Amino acid sequence: MAEAARAKKPGEKQAEQAIPLLVLIIWILAVTELVTGWRWPITIAAAMAAMIALWGAIVRGGFPRFAVIVFGGIGTLLIWRVGAWGDGLVGLERAARLTAFVTCLHGLRSIVQTAPRLAEVQDSLVAFRLQARRGAMQLLSFAFSVPLAIGAVSVIAPFLTRERDAETRQDLAVWGMRGMGIAIFFSPFTVAMGVAVAALPEVNLPLLMGMGFALALAVLAFPFLIGQCALPRQLTPRFWGALGAVLLPIVVIVVVNIATILTLGLTTVQSAIVVVPSSALVIALLAEVAGDRRTSGRGMAMFRLVRQVAVNFDMESAVFVAAMWFAAAITATPEVGQFVALLTPYLGAGAMIAVTLVVMIAVVSAGVHMMVPMTVLLTLFGPHMPDPLHLALLALAGLIGWAFGALAAMGSISFLVCAKLFEVSARQLAYGINLRLMLGIVALYSLGVLLLA
């Protein structure tokens, strides 16, 4: 989220310097809860996340302040009305775990951005014809987005901004965005997946990721089959060596993370907060003992990148806390539960999944962060899913709605940030083939779940 340029308020600079330390403590407390099974560490972390969020609402403008005032305020009134403070605390604890999770995602991003041979990969695709560059842009952005999510924009942007022709740059941005968007369908290293699992803790994660991966592959392959894209065929062995050197640590981390999820029964959030920092530490130590001039100081560079992001983490925390608090309030309100229960026999599970998709794309198009509608809808409809398959389909609907916001919603902050970094027109990027693609996916998916039900 971009912070508007303005003069620092009194005390703001000192508080910003404290935020990275507070985020680190939240991560330590989340790991302590996971290892020991005690609840008190995550309760303390929840209080700290709420403090950071309130600070973000006071000193920041834009959606973070809006989220805390509107969604946090309404949530507080609803919780006060029914006395469901325990449910609200559970929501805050989920927000604290998400804070730790997203911090680790930035650590994963730092591993890629400090890779010694990343520049070689970025330098290799300038001379290809347009269709091959489209294909390469989509595939590379997809590959980098699996571990990095929206952070992949910092890796992909140099490919685009070197293109001086504005029309070509706009065209390539479409394919770079698409690769990033479809990775949301299944990647365990995204905020979207973390929110889905937090809202639906009983979801069958292998089933969800498997269905999402199949959908992502189909969407990835389609433009190649109809001739919109082509595979680059003139890449040198040096390029593949550089790409392998950059991606190999990430592939290992992905495999270890998924294996941890499957063998220990952890959620994506729980696994990532342990696997990613441990992997980053190993990579930093190996870089120092290797004695290579190119890798010397990599550990400190990774640390600085994470700290640089954590300084502004009060903005993200404000959204997390407001969304989880509001969702807890909605689900704890008896009238809401009764209304959903009355609708269930008439709608059925398939219709509820389709409603989730339609409401999500409508709300995110209006400028509301994807986390808010996704958390509320999944939390409300999850208990009414009849079996694990429908529960996974509901979660995937939420991920598709999130991808819609990332790819084609002019009101989505992450979309606008990508358009700015790519130096392209946000309107042209939003109202193009990616919008048609996502509307087609929404229509086909909705039809499919209605037929299944």
Coordinates of C-alpha atoms in Angstrom, one line a residue:
M1 CA 0.0 0.0 0.0
A2 CA 1.4 3.3 -1.0
E3 CA 1.6 6.0 1.6
A4 CA 0.8 9.5 0.5
A5 CA 3.7 11.9 0.6
R6 CA 3.4 14.2 3.6
A7 CA 5.4 15.6 6.5
K8 CA 6.0 13.4 9.5
K9 CA 3.8 14.1 12.5
P10 CA 5.4 14.5 15.9
G11 CA 6.4 11.1 17.2
E12 CA 5.6 9.3 14.0
K13 CA 9.2 8.7 13.0
Q14 CA 10.0 7.2 16.4
A15 CA 6.9 4.9 16.2
E16 CA 7.8 3.8 12.7
Q17 CA 11.2 2.7 14.0
A18 CA 9.5 0.6 16.7
I19 CA 7.0 -1.1 14.4
P20 CA 9.6 -3.6 12.9
L21 CA 10.5 -4.7 16.5
L22 CA 6.9 -5.1 17.4
V23 CA 6.3 -7.2 14.3
L24 CA 9.3 -9.4 15.2
I25 CA 7.8 -9.9 18.6
I26 CA 4.5 -10.9 17.1
W27 CA 6.3 -13.5 15.0
I28 CA 8.1 -14.9 18.0
L29 CA 4.8 -15.1 19.9
A30 CA 3.1 -16.9 17.0
V31 CA 5.9 -19.4 16.8
T32 CA 5.7 -19.9 20.6
E33 CA 2.0 -20.7 20.3
L34 CA 2.6 -23.2 17.5
V35 CA 5.4 -25.0 19.3
T36 CA 4.0 -25.1 22.8
G37 CA 0.2 -25.1 22.2
W38 CA -0.2 -22.3 24.8
R39 CA -2.8 -19.6 24.0
W40 CA -1.4 -16.7 26.0
P41 CA 1.4 -15.9 23.5
I42 CA -1.0 -15.4 20.6
T43 CA -3.3 -13.4 22.9
I44 CA -0.5 -11.0 23.6
A45 CA 0.4 -10.9 19.9
A46 CA -3.3 -10.0 19.2
A47 CA -3.1 -7.1 21.6
M48 CA 0.1 -5.9 19.9
A49 CA -1.4 -6.2 16.4
A50 CA -4.4 -4.2 17.5
M51 CA -2.1 -1.5 18.9
I52 CA -0.2 -1.3 15.6
A53 CA -3.5 -1.2 13.7
L54 CA -4.8 1.7 15.8
W55 CA -1.6 3.6 15.2
G56 CA -1.9 3.0 11.5
A57 CA -5.4 4.4 11.6
I58 CA -4.3 7.5 13.4
V59 CA -1.3 8.4 11.3
R60 CA -2.2 7.0 7.9
G61 CA -4.8 8.0 5.4
G62 CA -6.6 6.0 2.8
F63 CA -8.1 2.6 3.2
P64 CA -6.3 1.6 6.4
R65 CA -8.0 4.4 8.3
F66 CA -11.3 3.7 6.5
A67 CA -11.0 0.0 7.4
V68 CA -10.4 0.7 11.1
I69 CA -13.1 3.4 11.5
V70 CA -15.8 1.7 9.4
F71 CA -15.3 -2.0 9.7
G72 CA -13.6 -1.8 13.1
G73 CA -16.3 0.6 14.4
I74 CA -19.2 -1.5 13.1
G75 CA -17.6 -4.6 14.4
T76 CA -17.2 -3.1 17.9
L77 CA -20.8 -2.1 18.0
L78 CA -22.0 -5.5 17.0
I79 CA -19.7 -7.3 19.4
W80 CA -20.8 -5.0 22.2
R81 CA -24.4 -5.6 21.4
V82 CA -24.2 -9.4 21.7
G83 CA -21.3 -9.4 24.3
A84 CA -19.2 -11.6 22.0
W85 CA -15.8 -10.3 23.2
G86 CA -14.3 -13.8 23.1
D87 CA -15.2 -14.1 19.4
G88 CA -13.6 -10.7 18.8
L89 CA -10.4 -11.9 20.5
V90 CA -10.3 -15.0 18.3
G91 CA -10.5 -12.6 15.3
L92 CA -7.7 -10.5 16.6
E93 CA -5.6 -13.7 17.2
R94 CA -6.1 -14.6 13.5
A95 CA -5.0 -11.1 12.5
A96 CA -1.8 -11.6 14.6
R97 CA -1.0 -14.9 12.9
L98 CA -1.6 -13.2 9.5
T99 CA 0.8 -10.4 10.5
A100 CA 3.5 -13.0 11.3
F101 CA 2.7 -14.9 8.1
V102 CA 3.0 -11.8 5.9
T103 CA 6.3 -10.8 7.5
C104 CA 7.6 -14.2 6.5
L105 CA 6.4 -13.7 3.0
H106 CA 8.5 -10.5 2.8
G107 CA 11.4 -12.7 4.0
L108 CA 10.8 -15.0 1.1
R109 CA 10.7 -12.0 -1.2
S110 CA 14.1 -10.9 0.1
I111 CA 15.6 -14.3 -0.9
V112 CA 14.7 -13.7 -4.5
Q113 CA 15.6 -10.1 -4.6
T114 CA 19.1 -10.7 -3.2
A115 CA 19.8 -13.6 -5.5
P116 CA 23.2 -12.9 -7.2
R117 CA 22.1 -13.9 -10.6
L118 CA 18.7 -12.3 -10.7
A119 CA 20.0 -9.5 -13.0
E120 CA 21.1 -12.0 -15.6
V121 CA 17.5 -13.3 -15.8
Q122 CA 16.1 -9.8 -16.1
D123 CA 18.6 -9.0 -18.9
S124 CA 17.8 -11.9 -21.1
L125 CA 14.4 -11.3 -22.6
V126 CA 14.6 -7.9 -24.2
A127 CA 15.3 -9.0 -27.8
F128 CA 12.5 -11.5 -28.4
R129 CA 9.4 -11.0 -30.6
L130 CA 6.2 -9.9 -28.9
Q131 CA 4.5 -13.3 -28.7
A132 CA 7.5 -14.9 -27.2
R133 CA 7.9 -12.0 -24.7
R134 CA 4.3 -12.4 -23.8
G135 CA 4.8 -16.1 -23.1
A136 CA 8.0 -15.5 -21.2
M137 CA 6.4 -12.7 -19.1
Q138 CA 3.5 -14.8 -18.2
L139 CA 5.6 -17.8 -17.2
L140 CA 8.2 -15.9 -15.3
S141 CA 5.7 -13.8 -13.4
F142 CA 3.8 -17.0 -12.6
A143 CA 7.0 -18.7 -11.4
F144 CA 8.1 -15.8 -9.2
S145 CA 4.6 -15.2 -7.9
V146 CA 4.2 -18.7 -6.4
P147 CA 6.6 -17.7 -3.6
L148 CA 6.4 -13.9 -3.8
A149 CA 2.7 -13.1 -4.7
I150 CA 2.4 -9.3 -5.2
G151 CA 6.1 -9.0 -4.3
A152 CA 6.9 -10.5 -7.7
V153 CA 6.1 -7.1 -9.2
S154 CA 9.5 -5.9 -8.0
V155 CA 11.2 -8.7 -9.9
I156 CA 9.1 -8.4 -13.1
A157 CA 9.0 -4.6 -13.3
P158 CA 12.5 -4.2 -14.7
F159 CA 11.5 -6.4 -17.7
L160 CA 8.8 -3.9 -18.5
T161 CA 10.2 -0.6 -17.7
R162 CA 13.1 -1.2 -20.0
E163 CA 10.7 -1.3 -22.9
R164 CA 10.5 2.3 -24.3
D165 CA 7.5 1.7 -26.6
A166 CA 4.4 2.5 -24.4
E167 CA 2.0 0.3 -26.4
T168 CA 4.3 -2.7 -26.1
R169 CA 4.9 -2.1 -22.4
Q170 CA 1.2 -1.9 -21.9
D171 CA 0.7 -5.2 -23.7
L172 CA 3.5 -7.0 -21.7
A173 CA 2.1 -5.7 -18.5
V174 CA -1.2 -7.5 -19.1
W175 CA 0.7 -10.8 -19.3
G176 CA 2.9 -10.1 -16.3
M177 CA -0.2 -9.3 -14.3
R178 CA -1.9 -12.5 -15.5
G179 CA 0.9 -14.7 -14.3
M180 CA 0.8 -13.1 -10.9
G181 CA -3.0 -13.3 -10.7
I182 CA -3.4 -16.9 -11.5
A183 CA -0.7 -18.0 -8.9
I184 CA -3.2 -16.8 -6.3
F185 CA -5.4 -19.8 -7.1
F186 CA -3.2 -22.3 -5.3
S187 CA 0.0 -20.7 -3.9
P188 CA 0.5 -21.4 -0.2
F189 CA 2.6 -18.3 0.1
T190 CA 0.0 -15.6 -0.5
V191 CA -2.0 -13.5 1.9
A192 CA -5.1 -14.7 0.0
M193 CA -4.4 -18.4 1.0
G194 CA -3.6 -17.3 4.5
V195 CA -7.0 -15.5 4.8
A196 CA -8.8 -18.5 3.3
V197 CA -7.3 -20.9 5.7
A198 CA -7.9 -18.6 8.7
A199 CA -11.5 -18.2 7.7
L200 CA -12.0 -21.9 7.0
P201 CA -9.6 -23.8 9.3
E202 CA -11.3 -27.1 8.5
V203 CA -10.7 -26.9 4.7
N204 CA -8.8 -29.8 3.1
L205 CA -5.7 -27.9 2.0
P206 CA -4.3 -30.5 -0.4
L207 CA -7.7 -30.7 -2.1
L208 CA -7.9 -26.9 -2.3
M209 CA -4.3 -26.5 -3.6
G210 CA -4.8 -29.3 -6.1
M211 CA -8.0 -27.8 -7.6
G212 CA -6.4 -24.3 -7.7
F213 CA -3.3 -25.7 -9.4
A214 CA -5.3 -27.5 -12.0
L215 CA -7.3 -24.3 -12.7
A216 CA -4.1 -22.2 -12.8
L217 CA -2.4 -24.6 -15.3
A218 CA -5.5 -24.5 -17.6
V219 CA -5.5 -20.7 -17.6
L220 CA -1.8 -20.6 -18.1
A221 CA -1.9 -22.9 -21.1
F222 CA -4.9 -21.5 -22.8
P223 CA -3.2 -18.4 -24.5
F224 CA -0.4 -20.7 -25.8
L225 CA -3.0 -23.0 -27.3
I226 CA -4.8 -20.3 -29.2
G227 CA -1.7 -18.5 -30.3
Q228 CA -1.7 -15.4 -28.2
C229 CA 1.6 -16.4 -26.6
A230 CA 4.6 -18.5 -27.7
L231 CA 7.4 -20.2 -25.8
P232 CA 10.7 -18.4 -26.2
R233 CA 13.0 -20.7 -28.1
Q234 CA 16.3 -18.8 -28.2
L235 CA 17.2 -18.7 -24.5
T236 CA 20.8 -19.5 -23.9
P237 CA 22.2 -22.1 -21.4
R238 CA 23.4 -19.1 -19.4
F239 CA 19.9 -17.9 -18.9
W240 CA 18.6 -21.3 -17.7
G241 CA 21.6 -21.5 -15.3
A242 CA 20.8 -18.1 -13.9
L243 CA 17.1 -18.8 -13.6
G244 CA 17.9 -22.1 -11.9
A245 CA 20.2 -20.4 -9.5
V246 CA 17.5 -17.9 -8.6
L247 CA 14.6 -20.4 -8.3
L248 CA 16.3 -23.4 -6.8
P249 CA 16.2 -22.2 -3.2
I250 CA 12.6 -21.1 -3.7
V251 CA 11.6 -24.5 -5.1
V252 CA 13.3 -26.2 -2.1
I253 CA 11.4 -24.0 0.3
V254 CA 8.1 -24.6 -1.5
V255 CA 8.7 -28.4 -1.3
V256 CA 9.7 -28.3 2.3
N257 CA 6.7 -26.1 3.2
I258 CA 4.2 -28.3 1.4
A259 CA 5.8 -31.4 3.0
T260 CA 5.5 -29.8 6.4
I261 CA 1.8 -29.0 5.8
L262 CA 1.0 -32.5 4.7
T263 CA 3.1 -34.5 7.2
L264 CA 2.4 -32.4 10.3
G265 CA -1.1 -31.3 9.5
L266 CA -0.2 -27.6 9.8
T267 CA -2.0 -24.7 8.0
T268 CA -0.2 -22.6 5.4
V269 CA 0.2 -19.9 8.0
Q270 CA 1.6 -22.1 10.6
S271 CA 4.1 -23.8 8.3
A272 CA 5.3 -20.6 6.6
I273 CA 6.1 -18.9 9.9
V274 CA 8.5 -21.7 10.7
V275 CA 9.9 -22.9 7.3
V276 CA 10.5 -19.5 5.7
P277 CA 12.6 -17.8 8.4
S278 CA 14.6 -21.0 9.0
S279 CA 15.3 -21.2 5.3
A280 CA 16.3 -17.6 5.1
L281 CA 18.7 -18.1 7.9
V282 CA 20.3 -21.1 6.3
I283 CA 20.7 -19.2 3.0
A284 CA 22.2 -16.2 4.7
L285 CA 24.7 -18.5 6.6
L286 CA 25.6 -20.4 3.4
A287 CA 26.2 -17.1 1.6
E288 CA 28.7 -16.0 4.3
V289 CA 30.6 -19.3 4.5
A290 CA 30.8 -19.6 0.6
G291 CA 33.4 -16.9 0.5
D292 CA 32.0 -15.5 -2.8
R293 CA 32.2 -11.8 -3.3
R294 CA 28.8 -11.7 -5.0
T295 CA 27.1 -13.3 -2.0
S296 CA 29.0 -11.5 0.8
G297 CA 26.6 -9.6 3.0
R298 CA 23.5 -11.2 1.5
G299 CA 22.1 -12.0 5.0
M300 CA 22.2 -8.3 6.0
A301 CA 20.7 -7.3 2.7
M302 CA 17.8 -9.6 3.3
F303 CA 17.3 -8.3 6.8
R304 CA 17.3 -4.7 5.5
L305 CA 14.7 -5.5 2.9
V306 CA 12.4 -7.0 5.4
R307 CA 12.9 -4.2 7.9
Q308 CA 12.2 -1.6 5.2
V309 CA 8.8 -3.1 4.5
A310 CA 8.0 -3.7 8.2
V311 CA 8.4 0.0 8.9
N312 CA 5.1 0.6 7.1
F313 CA 3.4 -2.6 8.4
D314 CA 0.9 -0.6 10.4
M315 CA -1.0 -0.1 7.2
E316 CA -1.3 -3.8 6.5
S317 CA -2.0 -4.6 10.1
A318 CA -4.9 -2.1 10.1
V319 CA -6.6 -4.0 7.3
F320 CA -5.9 -7.4 8.9
V321 CA -7.3 -6.4 12.3
A322 CA -10.3 -4.5 10.9
A323 CA -11.2 -7.4 8.6
M324 CA -10.9 -10.2 11.2
W325 CA -12.6 -8.1 13.9
F326 CA -15.5 -7.3 11.5
A327 CA -15.8 -10.9 10.4
A328 CA -15.9 -12.1 14.0
A329 CA -18.6 -9.6 14.8
I330 CA -20.7 -10.6 11.8
T331 CA -20.5 -14.3 12.5
A332 CA -21.3 -13.7 16.3
T333 CA -24.4 -11.7 15.5
P334 CA -27.4 -14.2 15.9
E335 CA -29.6 -12.4 13.3
V336 CA -27.0 -12.8 10.6
G337 CA -26.5 -16.5 11.4
Q338 CA -30.3 -17.0 11.4
F339 CA -30.7 -15.2 8.1
V340 CA -28.0 -17.4 6.5
A341 CA -29.6 -20.5 8.0
L342 CA -32.9 -19.6 6.5
L343 CA -31.4 -19.0 3.1
T344 CA -29.4 -22.3 3.1
P345 CA -32.3 -24.6 2.1
Y346 CA -33.3 -22.3 -0.7
L347 CA -29.9 -21.5 -2.1
G348 CA -28.0 -24.7 -1.6
A349 CA -24.2 -24.9 -1.3
G350 CA -23.6 -24.3 -5.0
A351 CA -25.5 -21.0 -5.0
M352 CA -23.8 -19.8 -1.8
I353 CA -20.4 -20.4 -3.5
A354 CA -21.6 -18.5 -6.6
V355 CA -22.9 -15.7 -4.4
T356 CA -19.4 -15.5 -2.8
L357 CA -17.8 -14.9 -6.2
V358 CA -20.3 -12.3 -7.4
V359 CA -20.3 -10.4 -4.1
M360 CA -16.5 -10.4 -4.0
I361 CA -15.9 -9.0 -7.5
A362 CA -18.6 -6.4 -6.8
V363 CA -17.1 -5.2 -3.5
V364 CA -13.5 -5.2 -4.6
S365 CA -14.4 -3.3 -7.8
A366 CA -15.8 -0.6 -5.5
G367 CA -12.5 -0.2 -3.8
V368 CA -12.8 -2.4 -0.7
H369 CA -9.7 -4.5 0.1
M370 CA -10.2 -8.2 -0.9
M371 CA -9.6 -9.4 2.7
V372 CA -12.8 -7.9 4.0
P373 CA -15.5 -9.6 1.8
M374 CA -13.5 -12.8 1.6
T375 CA -13.2 -13.1 5.3
V376 CA -16.8 -12.3 6.0
L377 CA -18.3 -14.5 3.2
L378 CA -16.1 -17.6 3.9
T379 CA -16.7 -17.3 7.6
L380 CA -20.5 -17.0 7.1
F381 CA -21.0 -19.7 4.5
G382 CA -18.3 -22.2 5.6
P383 CA -20.4 -23.9 8.3
H384 CA -23.1 -24.6 5.8
M385 CA -21.0 -26.5 3.3
P386 CA -22.1 -30.1 3.3
D387 CA -18.8 -31.8 2.7
P388 CA -15.0 -31.2 2.3
L389 CA -15.4 -30.8 -1.5
H390 CA -17.8 -27.9 -1.2
L391 CA -15.7 -26.4 1.5
A392 CA -12.7 -26.4 -0.8
L393 CA -14.8 -25.0 -3.7
L394 CA -15.9 -22.2 -1.4
A395 CA -12.3 -21.4 -0.5
L396 CA -11.3 -21.5 -4.2
A397 CA -14.2 -19.1 -5.0
G398 CA -12.7 -16.7 -2.5
L399 CA -9.2 -17.1 -4.1
I400 CA -10.7 -16.4 -7.6
G401 CA -12.4 -13.3 -6.3
W402 CA -9.1 -12.2 -4.8
A403 CA -7.4 -12.8 -8.1
F404 CA -10.1 -10.7 -9.8
G405 CA -9.2 -7.8 -7.6
A406 CA -5.5 -8.2 -8.2
L407 CA -5.9 -8.4 -12.0
A408 CA -8.8 -6.2 -13.0
A409 CA -10.2 -4.0 -10.2
M410 CA -9.5 -0.3 -10.5
G411 CA -10.3 0.1 -6.8
S412 CA -7.8 -2.5 -5.7
I413 CA -4.7 -1.0 -4.1
S414 CA -2.4 -3.8 -5.1
F415 CA -3.6 -3.4 -8.8
L416 CA -2.9 0.3 -8.8
V417 CA 0.5 -0.2 -7.3
C418 CA 1.4 -2.7 -10.0
A419 CA 0.2 -0.4 -12.7
K420 CA 2.3 2.4 -11.3
L421 CA 5.5 0.3 -11.0
F422 CA 4.9 -1.0 -14.5
E423 CA 4.5 2.6 -15.8
V424 CA 1.3 1.8 -17.7
S425 CA -2.2 3.1 -17.8
A426 CA -4.2 1.5 -15.0
R427 CA -7.5 2.0 -16.9
Q428 CA -6.2 0.2 -20.0
L429 CA -4.8 -2.5 -17.8
A430 CA -8.1 -3.0 -16.0
Y431 CA -10.5 -2.9 -18.9
G432 CA -8.7 -5.3 -21.2
I433 CA -8.3 -9.0 -21.8
N434 CA -7.6 -9.8 -18.2
L435 CA -11.0 -8.5 -17.2
R436 CA -12.6 -10.7 -19.9
L437 CA -10.6 -13.6 -18.7
M438 CA -11.6 -13.2 -15.1
L439 CA -15.3 -12.7 -15.9
G440 CA -15.2 -15.8 -18.0
I441 CA -13.6 -17.8 -15.1
V442 CA -16.2 -16.4 -12.7
A443 CA -19.1 -17.4 -15.1
L444 CA -17.8 -20.9 -15.8
Y445 CA -16.9 -21.6 -12.2
S446 CA -20.3 -20.3 -10.9
L447 CA -22.0 -22.5 -13.5
G448 CA -19.9 -25.5 -12.6
V449 CA -20.7 -25.3 -8.8
L450 CA -24.4 -24.7 -9.5
L451 CA -24.5 -27.9 -11.6
L452 CA -22.4 -29.8 -9.0
A453 CA -24.8 -28.9 -6.3

